[in-house]
Coordinates of C-alpha atoms and ligand atoms in Angstrom, one line a residue:
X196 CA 78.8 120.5 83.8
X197 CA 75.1 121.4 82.6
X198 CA 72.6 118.8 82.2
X199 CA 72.6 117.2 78.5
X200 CA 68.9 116.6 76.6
X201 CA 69.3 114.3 74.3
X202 CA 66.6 113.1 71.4
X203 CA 66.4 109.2 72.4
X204 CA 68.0 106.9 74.5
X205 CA 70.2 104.8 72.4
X206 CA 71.9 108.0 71.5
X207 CA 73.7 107.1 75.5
X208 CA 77.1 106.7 75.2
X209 CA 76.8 103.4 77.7
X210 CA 74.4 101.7 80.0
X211 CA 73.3 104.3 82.8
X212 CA 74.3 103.1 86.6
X213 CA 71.4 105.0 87.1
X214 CA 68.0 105.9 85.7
X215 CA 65.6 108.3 87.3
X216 CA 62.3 108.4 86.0
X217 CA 60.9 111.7 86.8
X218 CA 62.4 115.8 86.4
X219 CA 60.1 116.7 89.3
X220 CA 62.2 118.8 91.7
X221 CA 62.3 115.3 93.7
X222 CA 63.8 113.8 90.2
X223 CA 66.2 116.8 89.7
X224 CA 67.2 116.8 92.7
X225 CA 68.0 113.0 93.0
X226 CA 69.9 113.4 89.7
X227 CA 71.8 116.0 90.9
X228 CA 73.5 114.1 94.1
X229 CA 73.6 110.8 92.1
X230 CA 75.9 112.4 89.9
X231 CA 78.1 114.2 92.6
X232 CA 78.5 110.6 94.2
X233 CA 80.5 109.8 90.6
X234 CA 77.6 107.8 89.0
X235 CA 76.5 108.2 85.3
X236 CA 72.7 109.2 85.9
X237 CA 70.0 109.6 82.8
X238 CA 66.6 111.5 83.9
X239 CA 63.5 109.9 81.7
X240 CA 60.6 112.4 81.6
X241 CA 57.6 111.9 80.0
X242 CA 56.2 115.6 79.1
X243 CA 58.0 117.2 76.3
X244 CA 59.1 120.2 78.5
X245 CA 61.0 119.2 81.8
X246 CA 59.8 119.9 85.5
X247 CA 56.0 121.2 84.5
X248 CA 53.7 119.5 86.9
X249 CA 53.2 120.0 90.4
X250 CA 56.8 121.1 91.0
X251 CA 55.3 124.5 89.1
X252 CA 52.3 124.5 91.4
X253 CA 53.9 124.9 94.8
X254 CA 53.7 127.0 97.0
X255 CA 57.0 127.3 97.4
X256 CA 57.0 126.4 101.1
X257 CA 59.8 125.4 103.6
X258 CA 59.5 124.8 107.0
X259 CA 61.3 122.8 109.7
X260 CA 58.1 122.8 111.6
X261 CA 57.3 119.1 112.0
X262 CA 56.2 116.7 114.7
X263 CA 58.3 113.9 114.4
X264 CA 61.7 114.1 114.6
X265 CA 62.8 112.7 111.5
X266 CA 60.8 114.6 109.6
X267 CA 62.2 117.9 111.7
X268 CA 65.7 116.2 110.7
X269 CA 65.3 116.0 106.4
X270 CA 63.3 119.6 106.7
X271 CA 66.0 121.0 109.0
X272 CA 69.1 119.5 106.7
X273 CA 66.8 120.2 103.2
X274 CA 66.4 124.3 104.2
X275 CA 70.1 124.2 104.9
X276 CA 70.9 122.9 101.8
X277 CA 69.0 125.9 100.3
X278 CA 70.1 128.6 102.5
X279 CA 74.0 127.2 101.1
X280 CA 72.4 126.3 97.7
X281 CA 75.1 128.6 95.6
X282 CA 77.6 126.8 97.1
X283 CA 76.1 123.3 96.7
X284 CA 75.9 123.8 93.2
X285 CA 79.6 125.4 92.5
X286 CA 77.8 128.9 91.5
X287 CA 77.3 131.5 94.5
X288 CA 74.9 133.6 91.4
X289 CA 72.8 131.0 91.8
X290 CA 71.4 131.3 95.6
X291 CA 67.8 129.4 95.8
X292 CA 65.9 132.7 96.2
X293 CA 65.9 131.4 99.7
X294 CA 63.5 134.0 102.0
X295 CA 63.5 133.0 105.7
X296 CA 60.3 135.2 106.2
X297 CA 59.1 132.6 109.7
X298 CA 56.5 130.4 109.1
X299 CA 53.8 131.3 112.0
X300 CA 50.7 128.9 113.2
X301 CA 48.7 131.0 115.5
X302 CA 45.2 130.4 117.2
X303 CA 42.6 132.8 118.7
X304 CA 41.3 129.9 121.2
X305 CA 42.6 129.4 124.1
X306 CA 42.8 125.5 123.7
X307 CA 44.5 125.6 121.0
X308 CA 47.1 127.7 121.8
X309 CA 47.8 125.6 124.3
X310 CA 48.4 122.9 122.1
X311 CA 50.7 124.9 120.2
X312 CA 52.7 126.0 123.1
X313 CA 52.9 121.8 124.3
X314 CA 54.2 121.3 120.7
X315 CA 57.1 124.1 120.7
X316 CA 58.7 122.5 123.6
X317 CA 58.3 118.7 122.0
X318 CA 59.7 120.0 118.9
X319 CA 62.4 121.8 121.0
X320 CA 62.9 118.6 122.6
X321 CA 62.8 116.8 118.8
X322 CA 65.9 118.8 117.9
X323 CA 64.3 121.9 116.1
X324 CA 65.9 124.8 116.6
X325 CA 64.8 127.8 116.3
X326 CA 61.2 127.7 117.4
X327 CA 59.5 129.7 120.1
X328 CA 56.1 130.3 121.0
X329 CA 55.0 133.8 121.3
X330 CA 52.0 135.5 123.1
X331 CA 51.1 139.1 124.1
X332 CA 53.6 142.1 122.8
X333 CA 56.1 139.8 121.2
X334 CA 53.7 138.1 119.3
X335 CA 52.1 141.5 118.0
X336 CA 54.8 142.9 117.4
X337 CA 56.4 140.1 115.5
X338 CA 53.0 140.1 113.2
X339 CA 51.5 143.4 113.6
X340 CA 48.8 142.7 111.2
X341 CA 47.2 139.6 113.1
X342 CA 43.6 140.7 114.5
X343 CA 43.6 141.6 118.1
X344 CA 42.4 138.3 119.5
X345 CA 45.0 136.7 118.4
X346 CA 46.6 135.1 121.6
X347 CA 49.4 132.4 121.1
X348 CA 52.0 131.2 118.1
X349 CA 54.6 129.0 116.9
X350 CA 56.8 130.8 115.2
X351 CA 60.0 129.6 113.6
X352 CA 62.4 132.4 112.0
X353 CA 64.2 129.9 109.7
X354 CA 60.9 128.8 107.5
X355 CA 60.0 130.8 104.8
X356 CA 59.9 130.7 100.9
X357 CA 62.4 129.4 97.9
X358 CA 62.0 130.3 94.4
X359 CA 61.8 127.1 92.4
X360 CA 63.1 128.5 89.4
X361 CA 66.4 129.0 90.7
X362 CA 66.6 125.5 92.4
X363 CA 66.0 124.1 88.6
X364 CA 68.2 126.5 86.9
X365 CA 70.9 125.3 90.1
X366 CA 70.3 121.5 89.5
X367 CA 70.7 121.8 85.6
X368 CA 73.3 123.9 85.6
X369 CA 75.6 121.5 88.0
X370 CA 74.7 118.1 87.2
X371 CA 76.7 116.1 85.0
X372 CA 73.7 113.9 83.4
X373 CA 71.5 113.0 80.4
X374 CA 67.4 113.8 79.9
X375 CA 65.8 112.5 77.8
X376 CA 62.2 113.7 77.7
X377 CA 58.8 112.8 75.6
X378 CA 59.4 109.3 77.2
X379 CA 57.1 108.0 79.1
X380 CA 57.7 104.3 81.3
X381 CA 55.1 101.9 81.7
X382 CA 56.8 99.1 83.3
X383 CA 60.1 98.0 85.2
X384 CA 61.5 95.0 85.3
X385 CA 64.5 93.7 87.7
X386 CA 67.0 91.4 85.6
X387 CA 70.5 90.6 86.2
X388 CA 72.6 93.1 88.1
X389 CA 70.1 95.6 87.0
X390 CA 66.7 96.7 85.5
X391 CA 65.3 96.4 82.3
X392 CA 63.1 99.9 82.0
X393 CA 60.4 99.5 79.4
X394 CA 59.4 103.4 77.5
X395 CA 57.7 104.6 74.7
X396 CA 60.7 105.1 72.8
X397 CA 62.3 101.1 74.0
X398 CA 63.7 99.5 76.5
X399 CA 66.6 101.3 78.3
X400 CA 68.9 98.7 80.3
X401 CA 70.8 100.4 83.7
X402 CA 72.2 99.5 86.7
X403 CA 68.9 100.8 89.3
X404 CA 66.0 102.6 89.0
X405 CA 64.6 105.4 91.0
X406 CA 61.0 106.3 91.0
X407 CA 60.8 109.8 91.2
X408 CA 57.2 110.3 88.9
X409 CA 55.3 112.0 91.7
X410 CA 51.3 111.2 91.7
X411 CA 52.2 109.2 88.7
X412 CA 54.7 106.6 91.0
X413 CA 51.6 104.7 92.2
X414 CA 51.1 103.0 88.9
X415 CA 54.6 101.9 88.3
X416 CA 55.3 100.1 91.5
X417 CA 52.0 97.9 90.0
X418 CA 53.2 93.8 90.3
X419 CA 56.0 94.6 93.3
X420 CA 54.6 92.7 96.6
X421 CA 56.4 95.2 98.4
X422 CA 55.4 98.0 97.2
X423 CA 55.1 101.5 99.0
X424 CA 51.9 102.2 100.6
X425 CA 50.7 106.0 99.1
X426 CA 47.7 107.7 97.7
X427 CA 47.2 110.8 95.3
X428 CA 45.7 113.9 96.5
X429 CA 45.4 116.9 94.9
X430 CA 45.6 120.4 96.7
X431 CA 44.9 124.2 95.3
X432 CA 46.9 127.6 96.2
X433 CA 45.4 130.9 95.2
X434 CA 47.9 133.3 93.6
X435 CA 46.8 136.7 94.2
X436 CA 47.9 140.1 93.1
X437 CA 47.5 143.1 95.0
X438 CA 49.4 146.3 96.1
X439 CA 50.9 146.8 99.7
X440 CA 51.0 143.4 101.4
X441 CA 54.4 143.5 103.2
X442 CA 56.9 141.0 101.5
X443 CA 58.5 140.2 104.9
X444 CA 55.6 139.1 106.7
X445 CA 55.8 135.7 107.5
X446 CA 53.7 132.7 106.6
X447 CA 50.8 132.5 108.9
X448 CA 48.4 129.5 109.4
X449 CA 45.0 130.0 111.2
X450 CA 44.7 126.6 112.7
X451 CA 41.6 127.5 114.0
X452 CA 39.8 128.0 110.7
X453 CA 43.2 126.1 108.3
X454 CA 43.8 128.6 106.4
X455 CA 47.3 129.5 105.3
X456 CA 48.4 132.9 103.6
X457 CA 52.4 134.0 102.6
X458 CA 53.1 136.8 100.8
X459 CA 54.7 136.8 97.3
X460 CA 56.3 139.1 94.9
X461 CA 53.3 141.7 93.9
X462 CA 50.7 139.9 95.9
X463 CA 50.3 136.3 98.1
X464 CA 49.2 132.9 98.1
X465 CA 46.3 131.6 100.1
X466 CA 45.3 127.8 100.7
X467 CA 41.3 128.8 102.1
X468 CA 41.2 125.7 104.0
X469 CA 43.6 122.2 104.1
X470 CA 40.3 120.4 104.3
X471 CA 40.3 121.5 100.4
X472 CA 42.8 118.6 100.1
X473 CA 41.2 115.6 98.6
X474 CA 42.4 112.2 97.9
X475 CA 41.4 111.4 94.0
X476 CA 41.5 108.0 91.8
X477 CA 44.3 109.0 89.8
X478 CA 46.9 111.3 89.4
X479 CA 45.4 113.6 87.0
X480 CA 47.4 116.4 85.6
X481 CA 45.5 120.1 86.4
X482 CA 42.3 118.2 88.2
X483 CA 39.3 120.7 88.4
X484 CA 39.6 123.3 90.5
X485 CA 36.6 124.0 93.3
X486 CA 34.0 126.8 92.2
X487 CA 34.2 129.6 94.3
X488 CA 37.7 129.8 95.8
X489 CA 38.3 133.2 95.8
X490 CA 35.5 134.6 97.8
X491 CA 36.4 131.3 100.2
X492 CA 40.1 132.2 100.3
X493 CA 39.5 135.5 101.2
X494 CA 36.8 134.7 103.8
X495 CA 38.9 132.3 105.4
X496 CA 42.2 134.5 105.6
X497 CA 40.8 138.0 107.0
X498 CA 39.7 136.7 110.6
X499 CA 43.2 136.5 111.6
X500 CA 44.6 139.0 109.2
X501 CA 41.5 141.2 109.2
X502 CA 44.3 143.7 106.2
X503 CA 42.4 141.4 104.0
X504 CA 39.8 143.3 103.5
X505 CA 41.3 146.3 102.6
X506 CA 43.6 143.8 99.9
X507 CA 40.8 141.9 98.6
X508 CA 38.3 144.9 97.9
X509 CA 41.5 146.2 95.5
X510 CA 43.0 142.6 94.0
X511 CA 45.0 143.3 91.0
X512 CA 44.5 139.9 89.9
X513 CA 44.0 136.1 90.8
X514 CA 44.6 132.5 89.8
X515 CA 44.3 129.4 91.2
X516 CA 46.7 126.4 90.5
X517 CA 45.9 122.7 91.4
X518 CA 48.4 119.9 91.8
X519 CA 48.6 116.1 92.3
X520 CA 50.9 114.2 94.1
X521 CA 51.5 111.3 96.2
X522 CA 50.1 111.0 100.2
X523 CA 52.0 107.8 102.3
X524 CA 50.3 106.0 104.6
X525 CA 52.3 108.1 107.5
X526 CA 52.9 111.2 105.4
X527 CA 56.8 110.9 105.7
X528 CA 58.2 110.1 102.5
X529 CA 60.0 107.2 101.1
X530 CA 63.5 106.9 100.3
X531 CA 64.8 103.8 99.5
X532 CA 64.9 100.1 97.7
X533 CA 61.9 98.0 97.3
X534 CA 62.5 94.9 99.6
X535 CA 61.6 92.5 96.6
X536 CA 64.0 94.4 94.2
X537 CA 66.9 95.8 95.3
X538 CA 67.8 98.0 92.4
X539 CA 64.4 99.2 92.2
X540 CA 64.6 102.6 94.2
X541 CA 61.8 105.1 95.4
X542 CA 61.6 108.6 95.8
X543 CA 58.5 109.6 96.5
X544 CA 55.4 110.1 98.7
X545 CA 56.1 113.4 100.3
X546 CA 52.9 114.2 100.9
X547 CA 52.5 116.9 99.7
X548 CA 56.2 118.8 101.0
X549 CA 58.4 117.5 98.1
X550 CA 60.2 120.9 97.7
X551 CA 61.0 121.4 101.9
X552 CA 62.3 117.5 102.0
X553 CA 64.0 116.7 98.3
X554 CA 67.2 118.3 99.2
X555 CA 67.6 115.8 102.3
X556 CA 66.2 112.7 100.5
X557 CA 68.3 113.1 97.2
X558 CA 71.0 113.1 99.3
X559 CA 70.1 109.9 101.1
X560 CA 69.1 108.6 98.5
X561 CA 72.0 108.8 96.1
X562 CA 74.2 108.2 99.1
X563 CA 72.3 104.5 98.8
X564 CA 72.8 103.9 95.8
X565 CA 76.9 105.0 95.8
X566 CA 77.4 102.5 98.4
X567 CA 74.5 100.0 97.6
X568 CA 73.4 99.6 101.1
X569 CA 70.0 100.8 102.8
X570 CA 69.0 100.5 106.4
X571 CA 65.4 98.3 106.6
X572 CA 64.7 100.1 109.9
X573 CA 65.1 103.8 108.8
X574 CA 61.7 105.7 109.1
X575 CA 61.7 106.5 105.5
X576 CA 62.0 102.8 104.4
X577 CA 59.9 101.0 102.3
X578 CA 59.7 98.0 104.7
X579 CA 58.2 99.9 107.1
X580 CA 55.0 99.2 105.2
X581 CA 55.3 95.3 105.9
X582 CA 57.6 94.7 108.5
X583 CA 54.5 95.2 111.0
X584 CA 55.8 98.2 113.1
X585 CA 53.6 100.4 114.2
X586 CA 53.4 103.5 111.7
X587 CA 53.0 107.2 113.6
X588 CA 51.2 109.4 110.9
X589 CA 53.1 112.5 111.0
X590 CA 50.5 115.0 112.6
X591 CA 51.5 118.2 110.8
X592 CA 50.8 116.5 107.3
X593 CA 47.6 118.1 106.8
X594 CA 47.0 115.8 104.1
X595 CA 46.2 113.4 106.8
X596 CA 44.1 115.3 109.0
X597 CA 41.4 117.5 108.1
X598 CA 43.2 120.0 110.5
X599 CA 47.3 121.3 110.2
X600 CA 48.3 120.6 113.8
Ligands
FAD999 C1 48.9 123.6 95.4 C2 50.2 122.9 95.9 C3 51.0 123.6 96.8 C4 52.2 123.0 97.3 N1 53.0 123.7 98.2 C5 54.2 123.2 98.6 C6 55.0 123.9 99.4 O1 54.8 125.1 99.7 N2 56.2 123.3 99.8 C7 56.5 122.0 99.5 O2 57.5 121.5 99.9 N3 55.7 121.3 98.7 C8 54.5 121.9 98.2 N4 53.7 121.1 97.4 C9 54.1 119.8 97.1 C10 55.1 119.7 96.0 O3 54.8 120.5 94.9 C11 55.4 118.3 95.6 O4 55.7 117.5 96.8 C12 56.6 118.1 94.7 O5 56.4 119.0 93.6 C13 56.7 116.7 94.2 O6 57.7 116.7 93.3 P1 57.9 115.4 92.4 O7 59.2 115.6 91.6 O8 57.8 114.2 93.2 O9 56.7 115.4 91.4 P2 56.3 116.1 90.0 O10 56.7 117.6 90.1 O11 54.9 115.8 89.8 O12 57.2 115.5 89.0 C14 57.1 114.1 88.5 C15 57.6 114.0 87.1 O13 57.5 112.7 86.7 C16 57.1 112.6 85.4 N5 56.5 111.3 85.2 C17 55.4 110.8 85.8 N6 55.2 109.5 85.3 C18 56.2 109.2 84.5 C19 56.5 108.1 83.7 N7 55.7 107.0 83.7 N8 57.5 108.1 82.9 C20 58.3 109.2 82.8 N9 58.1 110.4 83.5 C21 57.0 110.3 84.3 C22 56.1 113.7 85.3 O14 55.8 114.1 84.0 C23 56.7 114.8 86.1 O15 57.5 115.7 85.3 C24 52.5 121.7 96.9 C25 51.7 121.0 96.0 C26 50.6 121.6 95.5 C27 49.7 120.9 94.5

C-alpha cells in the first residue's frame, strides 16, 4: 500500500493513533514501522515537497563503526535492515542502493594508530563484527591509493554507502499512511488519552505524537520539564565530479588531519575537516556555507590520498551542500516518551548519523508505541537526561569532539 498525500487534515477518515511530525528519513522511516505494527499513522510535514532538508544533504554514510556498544547495536541492526531493504519493504526491485565499499580510519602517526588498533579489539569486544585493524601489505593492498606512510587502520568491510532515493521511494511505496504536507506545528499539547497537535491548517487530535522534525525538534519540545537535552549543528560535504576515482574504494578518514573522502557515482564527497561542524542558534535551513572549501577539501584529502592531486587539477565539477540537524548531549539519539507526557514520543538527536541509525530506531520506536511500554533505563531514553546517571559521550560522534576518534 503506497503512502496517500492528502490536501488537509480533516479530509482523515478518523483520528490518527499516531502522528509523526516530520518526512525526514527519521519521519519516514518511523511511519513506515508504525504502520507495519497495524497502527493508523499520518506524517505532518511542513515544506510543500516531502523529505527536502538534511535527509537530501547526506552523505549517504553507514557505518557500524562506533564506540559504545549500543550505538554499534542500532548501526549494526539499521545496515542490516538496508542490506535486506527489498525484502523489508515487500519489493526485492527496490534494494537501498546499499554499497558495502568499508569504511576505513587510518593514521600516519604512530600514536594514533595505536589508538586505533586499542579500539578494534574494544569494538570486537562491544559486539562489532567485522572489524580488523590492518597495517603493512594488507593495509596497502586493501587501499592502494593511501600515501606511503600510511601505517595502521580500522577497517570494517560492512560500512559503506546507501542511496537515499531508493530508501524513500522503499518507505512510500510500502507504508500504509497519510501525509499531509504545507503544515507546519507550532505547539503540542497532551489531553485525554492523547494529544491535541496544534498546525497551520488546525488542530489535529490523535492518539501519540512523535517528534521526528530534525534541527527543527528543539523548538517543539519548548514548555516539557523533561525535555531531551540536544543542540543544532550544521555540517558541509563537498560533492565533487571528476573522472577515474575508483567507485569501490572505500570510505577513508584521515584522523590525523579529520578529513573524510568516499567516492560517488562520477566523482566523491569530501568533509575537509569535522572541526568544520559548528553548533548554531537555530536550525536554519541551507546555513551559509564557509568561503573557500574547495581548495580546503582538497588540501586536507591528498596527504593521505596523495591521487588527489591528479583528480583535483582535472575536477569536472563541485558543490557544496550544508545541513542542520540536531546534536544530544551524548551524541546517541533519542528514542522514546517524554517522562512528563507519555504520548508525547521523540525521534531525534542523532547527531548528525540519522540515515545509519533510523532503520533501528523506527523500529524501536514503533515497537513502543504498539505495545505502549518504554524502558526508562534504555541508553536512548529521554530520562537519561534527568535521572542523574552519568552520560558517556559517544567518542566517535565527531560532532562532539573536534576530532573523529
Ligand atoms: C553534510 C551532511 C552530511 C551527512 N552525512 C551523513 C551520513 O553520511 N550518514 C548519516 O547517517 N547521516 C548523515 N548526516 C546526518 C543526516 O542527514 C541526518 O541525521 C538526518 O537526515 C536527519 O533526518 P531527520 O528526518 O531527523 O531530519 P530532516 O531530514 O531535517 O527532516 C525533518 C523534517 O521535519 C520537518 N519539520 C520540521 N519542523 C516541523 C514542524 N514544526 N512541523 C512540521 N514539519 C516539520 C522538516 O520540514 C523536515 O522535512 C549528514 C548531515 C549533513 C548535514
Amino acid at each position: 500500500v503506497p503512502l496517500r498525500i492528502i490536501q488537509e487534515p480533516d479530509q482523515l477518515r478518523s483520528r490518527p493513533d499516531v502522528v509523526v511530525i516530520g518526512s525526514g528519513i527519521v519521519g519516514l522511516a518511523t511511519a513506515f514501522f508504525a504502520s507495519r505494527e497495524g497502527l493508523s499513522v499520518l506524517i505532518v510535514e511542513a515544506m510543500r515537497s516531502p523529505t527536502s532538508l538534511t535527509s537530501r544533504r547526506s552523505g549517504e554514510g553507514v557505518r557500524a563503526q562506533w564506540e559504545l556498544p549500543h550505538n554499534i547495536a542500532i548501526a549494526q541492526e539499521s545496515i542490516a535492515l538496508y542490506k535486506h531493504f527489498g525484502e523489508l519493504v515487500g519489493d526485492p526491485a527496490n534494494d537501498a542502493g546499499y554499497r558495502p565499499i568499508g569504511y576505513l580510519y587510518a593514521s600516519r602517526e604512530p600514536h594514533a594508530a595505536a589508538a586505533l588498533k586499542a579500539r578494534v579489539e574494544r569494538q570486537a569486544k562491544a559486539g562489532l563484527e567485522g572489524i580488523e585493524y590492518l597495517e603493512g601489505a594488507a593495509l596497502h593492498d586493501k587501499a592502494p591509493l593511501l600515501a606511503a606512510d600510511v601505517i595502521g587502520a580500522a577497517f570494517r568491510g560492512g560500512d559503506g554507502v546507501i542511496s537515499i532515493d531508493r530508501i524513500i521511494a522503499g518507505y512510500k511505496g510500502a507504508m500504509d499512511a497519510d501525509l499531509v504536507l504545507d503544515t507546519a506545528v507550532h505547539a503540542i499539547k497532551p489531553d485525554a488519552g492523547g494529544v491535541s497537535i496544534e498546525s497551520s491548517r488546525g488542530s489535529i487530535s490523535a492518539g501519540a505524537v512523535v517528534v521526528a522534525a530534525g534541527a527543527k525538534s528543539i523548538g517543539l519540545f519548548k514548555g516539557f520539564a523533561y525535555a531531551p537535552v540536544m543542540k543544532t549543528a550544521k555540517s558541509s560535504i563537498m560533492r565533487v565530479k571528476a573522472e577515474g576515482i575508483p567507485i569501490d574504494h572505500p570510505t577513508t578518514i584521515d584522523v590525523d588531519i579529520g578529513s573524510f573522502w568516499r567516492p560517488d557515482e562520477g566523482g566523491a564527497r569530501i568533509t575537509a575537516s569535522f572541526s568544520g561542524t559548528l553548533f548554531v542558534e537555530d536550525g536554519v535551513d541551507d546555513p551559509a556555507p564557509e568561503p573557500g572549501y574547495l581548495n580546503h577539501a582538497m588540501a586536507t584529502v591528498m596527504p593521505m590520498t596523495p591521487r588527489w592531486k591528479h583528480w583535483s587539477e582535472k575536477l569536472l565539477d563541485s558543490h557544496l551542500r550544508t545541513g542542520t540537524f540536531a546534536v544530544s548531549e551524548d551524541g546517541a539519539p533519542v528514542i522514546g516518551p517524554l517522562p512528563d507526557a507519555p504520548n508525547v514520543y521523540v525521534n531525534g538527536g542523532y547527531s548528525g548519523h540519522g540515515v545509519m541509525m533510523s532503520p533501528g530506531g523506527g523500529r524501536r520506536l514503533s515497537k513502543m508505541l504498539a505495545d505502549g511500554r518504554h524502558d526508562p533505563a534504555d541508553p536512548f531514553s529521554v530520562e537519561r537526561f534527568h535521572d542523574g546517571r552519568k552520560l558517556v559521550p559517544e567518542a566517535m560522534t565527531i560532532h562532539l569532539t573536534d576530532h573523529p576518534n
